[in-house]
Tab-separated table of C-alpha atoms and ligand atoms in Angstrom:
chain	number	residue	atom	x	y	z
S	1	UNK	CA	159.063	20.299	77.959
S	2	UNK	CA	158.587	23.561	79.800
S	3	UNK	CA	154.936	24.207	80.670
S	4	UNK	CA	153.888	27.794	81.421
S	5	UNK	CA	150.576	29.023	82.838
S	6	UNK	CA	148.952	31.361	80.299
S	7	UNK	CA	147.840	34.836	81.333
S	8	UNK	CA	144.087	34.904	81.866
S	9	UNK	CA	142.590	38.278	82.706
S	10	UNK	CA	140.136	37.940	85.604
S	11	UNK	CA	141.315	34.408	86.445
S	12	UNK	CA	145.083	34.168	87.017
S	13	UNK	CA	145.299	37.196	89.299
S	14	UNK	CA	148.148	37.707	91.768
S	15	UNK	CA	145.945	36.244	94.512
S	16	UNK	CA	145.144	33.217	92.338
S	17	UNK	CA	148.793	32.671	91.373
S	18	UNK	CA	149.867	32.891	94.995
S	19	UNK	CA	147.351	30.290	96.150
S	20	UNK	CA	147.783	28.069	93.073
S	21	UNK	CA	151.573	27.953	93.262
S	22	UNK	CA	151.515	27.157	96.992
S	23	UNK	CA	148.863	24.415	96.701
S	24	UNK	CA	149.599	22.790	93.350
S	25	UNK	CA	152.852	24.139	91.891
S	26	UNK	CA	154.207	22.595	88.731
S	27	UNK	CA	153.929	25.533	86.330
S	28	UNK	CA	157.402	26.485	85.176
S	29	UNK	CA	156.384	30.098	84.745
S	30	UNK	CA	153.256	32.164	85.216
S	31	UNK	CA	152.408	34.945	82.789
S	32	UNK	CA	150.533	37.817	84.400
S	33	UNK	CA	147.420	39.077	82.585
S	34	UNK	CA	148.179	42.245	80.638
S	35	UNK	CA	148.488	45.694	82.039
S	36	UNK	CA	147.905	48.629	79.697
S	37	UNK	CA	150.380	51.428	80.356
S	38	UNK	CA	149.262	54.910	79.405
S	39	UNK	CA	151.135	58.124	78.620
S	40	UNK	CA	150.891	59.036	82.362
S	41	UNK	CA	153.869	56.773	82.946
S	42	UNK	CA	152.625	55.689	86.346
S	43	UNK	CA	151.720	52.215	87.528
S	44	UNK	CA	148.233	52.246	89.040
S	45	UNK	CA	147.647	50.828	92.544
S	46	UNK	CA	145.917	47.838	90.901
S	47	UNK	CA	148.907	47.193	88.626
S	48	UNK	CA	151.289	47.419	91.561
S	49	UNK	CA	149.127	45.031	93.589
S	50	UNK	CA	149.241	42.558	90.712
S	51	UNK	CA	152.892	42.858	89.816
S	52	UNK	CA	155.032	43.851	92.793
S	53	UNK	CA	157.344	40.874	93.377
S	54	UNK	CA	156.399	40.720	97.071
S	55	UNK	CA	152.817	40.009	95.999
S	56	UNK	CA	153.980	37.151	93.792
S	57	UNK	CA	155.989	34.830	96.029
S	58	UNK	CA	157.014	31.307	95.079
S	59	UNK	CA	156.727	31.636	91.309
S	60	UNK	CA	158.617	32.761	88.234
S	61	UNK	CA	156.455	35.505	86.794
S	62	UNK	CA	156.540	37.197	83.398
S	63	UNK	CA	154.520	40.437	83.276
S	64	UNK	CA	152.682	41.298	80.074
S	65	UNK	CA	152.004	44.629	78.376
S	66	UNK	CA	149.115	45.519	76.105
S	67	UNK	CA	150.300	48.644	74.367
S	68	UNK	CA	150.297	50.433	71.056
S	69	UNK	CA	152.765	53.199	71.801
S	70	UNK	CA	156.389	52.107	71.827
S	71	UNK	CA	157.291	54.934	74.184
S	72	UNK	CA	154.699	53.919	76.797
S	73	UNK	CA	155.648	50.252	76.458
S	74	UNK	CA	159.332	51.011	76.916
S	75	UNK	CA	158.595	53.096	80.000
S	76	UNK	CA	156.707	50.125	81.477
S	77	UNK	CA	159.405	47.625	80.471
S	78	UNK	CA	161.954	49.750	82.339
S	79	UNK	CA	159.696	50.053	85.375
S	80	UNK	CA	159.193	46.298	85.457
S	81	UNK	CA	162.942	45.754	85.047
S	82	UNK	CA	163.464	48.053	88.051
S	83	UNK	CA	161.117	45.774	90.031
S	84	UNK	CA	163.477	42.911	89.177
S	85	UNK	CA	161.724	41.244	86.237
S	86	UNK	CA	164.060	39.711	83.671
S	87	UNK	CA	161.496	39.222	80.922
S	88	UNK	CA	158.459	41.168	79.757
S	89	UNK	CA	155.910	39.876	77.264
S	90	UNK	CA	154.120	41.968	74.648
S	91	UNK	CA	150.491	41.079	73.965
S	92	UNK	CA	149.892	40.869	70.207
S	93	UNK	CA	146.931	38.562	70.455
S	94	UNK	CA	144.068	39.893	72.569
S	95	UNK	CA	141.003	39.535	70.282
S	96	UNK	CA	138.519	41.609	72.315
S	97	UNK	CA	136.740	44.146	70.107
S	98	UNK	CA	137.302	46.997	72.584
S	99	UNK	CA	141.043	46.262	72.546
S	100	UNK	CA	141.461	45.793	68.778
S	101	UNK	CA	139.393	48.936	68.098
S	102	UNK	CA	142.158	50.882	69.889
S	103	UNK	CA	144.748	49.206	67.660
S	104	UNK	CA	146.107	47.136	70.555
S	105	UNK	CA	146.528	43.393	71.071
S	106	UNK	CA	145.579	41.496	67.915
S	107	UNK	CA	144.580	44.898	66.452
S	108	UNK	CA	148.306	45.497	65.865
S	109	UNK	CA	148.439	42.544	63.483
S	110	UNK	CA	146.514	44.497	60.846
S	111	UNK	CA	148.569	47.695	61.219
S	112	UNK	CA	152.130	46.670	60.345
S	113	UNK	CA	153.505	50.224	60.636
S	114	UNK	CA	152.211	50.610	64.196
S	115	UNK	CA	153.487	47.139	65.082
S	116	UNK	CA	156.915	47.970	63.679
S	117	UNK	CA	157.030	51.256	65.606
S	118	UNK	CA	156.203	49.434	68.831
S	119	UNK	CA	158.816	46.722	68.243
S	120	UNK	CA	161.498	49.172	67.051
S	121	UNK	CA	161.166	51.312	70.166
S	122	UNK	CA	160.885	48.489	72.682
S	123	UNK	CA	163.738	46.398	71.285
S	124	UNK	CA	165.986	49.450	70.860
S	125	UNK	CA	165.667	50.402	74.519
S	126	UNK	CA	164.818	47.302	76.541
S	127	UNK	CA	167.475	45.858	78.795
S	128	UNK	CA	165.495	42.725	79.628
S	129	UNK	CA	164.284	39.811	77.529
S	130	UNK	CA	161.207	40.618	75.445
S	131	UNK	CA	158.860	37.849	74.360
S	132	UNK	CA	155.907	38.197	71.993
S	133	UNK	CA	152.545	36.471	72.440
S	134	UNK	CA	150.954	36.576	69.033
S	135	UNK	CA	148.230	35.118	66.902
S	136	UNK	CA	148.734	34.010	63.303
S	137	UNK	CA	147.114	37.066	61.794
S	138	UNK	CA	144.042	39.220	62.035
S	139	UNK	CA	141.782	37.715	59.388
S	140	UNK	CA	143.566	34.746	57.825
S	141	UNK	CA	146.573	32.500	58.373
S	142	UNK	CA	148.078	33.668	55.063
S	143	UNK	CA	149.114	36.807	56.978
S	144	UNK	CA	151.501	34.818	59.165
S	145	UNK	CA	154.653	34.588	56.963
S	146	UNK	CA	154.888	38.400	56.707
S	147	UNK	CA	154.333	38.763	60.455
S	148	UNK	CA	157.038	36.225	61.196
S	149	UNK	CA	159.394	38.001	58.832
S	150	UNK	CA	158.835	41.152	60.880
S	151	UNK	CA	159.342	39.355	64.229
S	152	UNK	CA	162.550	37.815	62.853
S	153	UNK	CA	164.065	41.296	62.597
S	154	UNK	CA	164.215	41.622	66.401
S	155	UNK	CA	166.019	39.705	69.175
S	156	UNK	CA	162.779	38.128	70.390
S	157	UNK	CA	163.390	35.994	73.498
S	158	UNK	CA	160.469	33.719	72.664
S	159	UNK	CA	157.559	33.745	70.261
S	160	UNK	CA	154.475	32.386	72.013
S	161	UNK	CA	152.005	31.458	69.312
S	162	UNK	CA	148.323	31.129	69.924
S	163	UNK	CA	147.730	29.246	66.695
S	164	UNK	CA	144.541	31.008	65.626
S	165	UNK	CA	143.714	34.286	63.922
S	166	UNK	CA	141.993	37.156	65.694
S	167	UNK	CA	138.733	36.348	63.889
S	168	UNK	CA	138.775	32.837	65.318
S	169	UNK	CA	138.817	34.135	68.900
S	170	UNK	CA	139.298	31.014	71.087
S	171	UNK	CA	137.127	28.529	69.172
S	172	UNK	CA	137.637	25.945	66.469
S	173	UNK	CA	140.708	23.907	65.628
S	174	UNK	CA	144.198	25.350	65.995
S	175	UNK	CA	146.395	25.619	62.884
S	176	UNK	CA	149.193	23.127	63.365
S	177	UNK	CA	150.503	23.756	59.851
S	178	UNK	CA	151.185	27.378	60.823
S	179	UNK	CA	152.978	26.193	63.970
S	180	UNK	CA	155.115	23.923	61.721
S	181	UNK	CA	155.866	26.950	59.554
S	182	UNK	CA	156.909	28.927	62.647
S	183	UNK	CA	159.187	26.116	63.812
S	184	UNK	CA	160.854	26.075	60.399
S	185	UNK	CA	161.211	29.848	59.974
S	186	UNK	CA	161.290	31.591	63.382
S	187	UNK	CA	164.616	32.877	64.635
S	188	UNK	CA	163.236	32.926	68.164
S	189	UNK	CA	162.277	29.773	70.054
S	190	UNK	CA	158.567	29.128	69.611
S	191	UNK	CA	156.219	28.257	72.481
S	192	UNK	CA	152.978	26.546	71.440
S	193	UNK	CA	149.626	27.682	72.827
S	194	UNK	CA	146.109	26.526	72.095
S	195	UNK	CA	143.722	23.760	73.142
S	196	UNK	CA	146.103	21.689	75.245
S	197	UNK	CA	143.465	21.026	77.893
S	198	UNK	CA	144.432	17.725	79.530
S	199	UNK	CA	147.514	15.692	80.382
S	200	UNK	CA	146.525	13.418	77.453
S	201	UNK	CA	146.451	16.409	75.046
S	202	UNK	CA	149.916	17.419	76.270
S	203	UNK	CA	151.265	13.869	75.896
S	204	UNK	CA	149.954	13.680	72.315
S	205	UNK	CA	151.488	17.083	71.567
S	206	UNK	CA	154.853	16.066	73.051
S	207	UNK	CA	154.776	12.853	71.015
S	208	UNK	CA	154.021	14.765	67.803
S	209	UNK	CA	156.728	17.368	68.551
S	210	UNK	CA	159.483	15.521	70.454
S	211	UNK	CA	161.984	18.380	69.967
S	212	UNK	CA	159.567	21.075	71.173
S	213	UNK	CA	160.835	23.036	74.176
S	214	UNK	CA	157.773	24.811	75.545
S	215	UNK	CA	153.998	24.980	75.643
S	216	UNK	CA	151.638	27.359	77.396
S	217	UNK	CA	148.404	26.140	78.984
S	218	UNK	CA	145.409	28.327	79.762
S	219	UNK	CA	141.851	27.056	80.073
S	220	UNK	CA	142.897	23.468	80.766
S	221	UNK	CA	144.951	24.600	83.765
S	222	UNK	CA	142.128	26.822	85.016
S	223	UNK	CA	139.761	23.831	84.830
S	224	UNK	CA	142.203	21.418	86.460
S	225	UNK	CA	144.576	23.315	88.761
S	226	UNK	CA	146.707	20.165	89.220
S	227	UNK	CA	147.349	19.848	85.477
S	228	UNK	CA	150.969	21.022	85.700
S	229	UNK	CA	151.644	18.671	88.597
S	230	UNK	CA	150.088	15.773	86.662
S	231	UNK	CA	152.346	16.570	83.716
S	232	UNK	CA	155.286	15.972	86.067
S	233	UNK	CA	153.860	12.597	87.066
S	234	UNK	CA	152.116	13.872	90.219
S	235	UNK	CA	148.614	13.084	91.476
S	236	UNK	CA	145.396	14.751	90.292
S	237	UNK	CA	143.743	17.385	92.463
S	238	UNK	CA	141.960	16.029	95.502
S	239	UNK	CA	138.607	17.353	96.657
S	240	UNK	CA	140.345	18.748	99.743
S	241	UNK	CA	142.886	20.653	97.636
S	242	UNK	CA	140.155	22.162	95.463
S	243	UNK	CA	138.290	23.157	98.607
S	244	UNK	CA	141.453	24.845	99.935
S	245	UNK	CA	141.913	26.671	96.622
S	246	UNK	CA	138.344	27.954	96.836
S	247	UNK	CA	138.491	28.905	100.512
S	248	UNK	CA	141.875	30.606	100.464
S	249	UNK	CA	141.170	32.582	97.312
S	250	UNK	CA	137.640	33.528	98.348
S	251	UNK	CA	138.974	34.810	101.680
S	252	UNK	CA	141.593	36.938	99.904
S	253	UNK	CA	139.058	38.344	97.426
S	254	UNK	CA	136.478	39.093	100.116
S	255	UNK	CA	139.034	40.866	102.236
S	256	UNK	CA	140.299	42.941	99.299
S	257	UNK	CA	137.067	43.602	97.386
S	258	UNK	CA	134.130	42.840	99.704
S	259	UNK	CA	131.613	39.999	99.629
S	260	UNK	CA	129.762	40.720	96.373
S	261	UNK	CA	132.829	41.523	94.278
S	262	UNK	CA	134.668	38.637	95.907
S	263	UNK	CA	131.851	36.357	94.748
S	264	UNK	CA	131.994	37.819	91.204
S	265	UNK	CA	135.695	37.092	90.983
S	266	UNK	CA	135.232	33.566	92.297
S	267	UNK	CA	132.532	32.939	89.703
S	268	UNK	CA	135.105	33.614	86.956
S	269	UNK	CA	137.205	30.820	88.392
S	270	UNK	CA	134.248	28.505	88.987
S	271	UNK	CA	133.225	28.819	85.337
S	272	UNK	CA	136.388	26.771	84.730
S	273	UNK	CA	136.613	24.736	87.966
S	274	UNK	CA	133.127	23.264	87.520
S	275	UNK	CA	134.481	21.436	84.434
S	276	UNK	CA	136.437	19.266	86.881
S	277	UNK	CA	133.174	17.950	88.366
S	278	UNK	CA	130.845	15.488	86.616
S	279	UNK	CA	127.159	16.344	86.292
S	280	UNK	CA	127.604	20.014	87.246
S	281	UNK	CA	124.979	21.463	84.853
S	282	UNK	CA	122.282	22.228	87.447
S	283	UNK	CA	124.726	23.742	89.929
S	284	UNK	CA	126.332	25.744	87.120
S	285	UNK	CA	122.952	27.247	86.153
S	286	UNK	CA	122.132	28.188	89.751
S	287	UNK	CA	125.589	29.544	90.465
S	288	UNK	CA	125.703	31.812	87.428
S	289	UNK	CA	122.122	33.037	87.755
S	290	UNK	CA	122.420	34.248	91.318
S	291	UNK	CA	123.656	37.585	92.610
S	292	UNK	CA	123.200	36.399	96.189
S	293	UNK	CA	126.363	35.543	98.093
S	294	UNK	CA	124.554	32.979	100.258
S	295	UNK	CA	123.182	31.097	97.231
S	296	UNK	CA	126.610	31.187	95.576
S	297	UNK	CA	128.146	29.678	98.711
S	298	UNK	CA	125.414	26.994	98.780
S	299	UNK	CA	126.257	26.093	95.183
S	300	UNK	CA	129.948	25.722	96.035
S	301	UNK	CA	129.118	23.586	99.078
S	302	UNK	CA	126.758	21.428	96.958
S	303	UNK	CA	129.435	20.916	94.287
S	304	UNK	CA	131.917	19.660	96.884
S	305	UNK	CA	129.298	17.567	98.692
S	306	UNK	CA	127.462	15.999	95.755
S	307	UNK	CA	129.521	15.934	92.573
S	308	UNK	CA	132.230	13.410	91.729
S	309	UNK	CA	135.487	14.744	90.342
S	310	UNK	CA	135.988	13.671	86.737
S	311	UNK	CA	139.059	11.628	87.630
S	312	UNK	CA	137.549	9.922	90.672
C	1	LIG	C1	139.296	34.617	80.245
C	1	LIG	C2	140.556	34.728	79.444
C	1	LIG	C3	141.448	35.759	79.707
C	1	LIG	C4	142.632	35.879	78.957
C	1	LIG	N1	143.512	36.911	79.245
C	1	LIG	C5	144.672	37.012	78.513
C	1	LIG	C6	145.648	38.029	78.793
C	1	LIG	O1	145.520	38.840	79.704
C	1	LIG	N2	146.763	38.063	78.013
C	1	LIG	C7	146.972	37.161	76.982
C	1	LIG	O2	147.997	37.218	76.305
C	1	LIG	N3	146.078	36.191	76.736
C	1	LIG	C8	144.959	36.088	77.471
C	1	LIG	N4	144.093	35.063	77.213
C	1	LIG	C9	144.475	34.024	76.242
C	1	LIG	C10	145.187	32.870	76.966
C	1	LIG	O3	146.412	33.313	77.498
C	1	LIG	C11	145.445	31.703	75.994
C	1	LIG	O4	146.201	32.187	74.915
C	1	LIG	C12	144.142	31.119	75.484
C	1	LIG	O5	143.282	30.778	76.560
C	1	LIG	C13	144.419	29.874	74.633
C	1	LIG	O6	145.081	28.884	75.382
C	1	LIG	P1	144.260	27.596	75.906
C	1	LIG	O7	143.633	26.971	74.700
C	1	LIG	O8	145.308	26.740	76.573
C	1	LIG	O9	143.232	28.114	76.854
C	1	LIG	C14	142.911	34.950	77.926
C	1	LIG	C15	141.996	33.915	77.673
C	1	LIG	C16	140.841	33.791	78.399
C	1	LIG	C17	139.902	32.653	78.091
């Protein structure tokens, strides 16, 4: 099974991917969190920092676009191809209200004409592989067959399915029956995404779907950075490795964004990493209440000093 690291805005940044791939490895591919090209047809300095290949060493990276306009998306696809990328992913799943209100992300799932315009333009002009990361529908799973029929009209490199609707955000059970439907009816290979949090979850999934080629892991991999390595039979993360992940990433963020913003970015990661420690509730409360860099650093030091790792 191929295991890819899901895009996670605010978490799997270029700095994170660089440190993660060097320390833990194991993810077959990383998907970059979306960029949102505009009609300016210019990559911003932030987008270049995130996506320039020299800022993403030691990994196979797939950039992702969050776009409504086919013309803007195609411009970005071409720009990314010029940087050397061989595949670009289109985000058809972001459930955030500010995104869907603009008709982007999962918002496209309820406007079939806009979705078709986007896909027509991108697939007509793209010279690289285009994958789609989609949900099952906007409101209900009964929308999925028509969506899949639309996707089947294009040479989609891979359909990555987050097996929920937009209304379900990231909570509740995933719809395996819709994944079964996709496996039976999709022309493109289907990559499963949703709630595979641990090596045990992945083993159960692989046992239930022995012919399945690919899965994408998000929150589970953010909580346990060694998850991909464990899936290859490697050891769990050691305390020392987690400390290195924290220190290297914090140093990069502080240098790039200053102490307070560096701390804010690290807190995003720690909201997941703390799940790898037992009994972290008190430290979690203190860490997320504070705006003080010194107190944040004390919380990190206390977690490493006092809390057992779940697998210890
Ligand atoms: C904080 C956060 C940021 C995310 N950012 C993106 C994104 O930029 N692009 C995208 O396609 N999905 C994004 N997702 C969705 C994940 O890629 C993934 O589909 C989701 O977490 C479900 O997988 P999981 O159950 O393995 O976590 C994000 C999810 C979270 C929780």
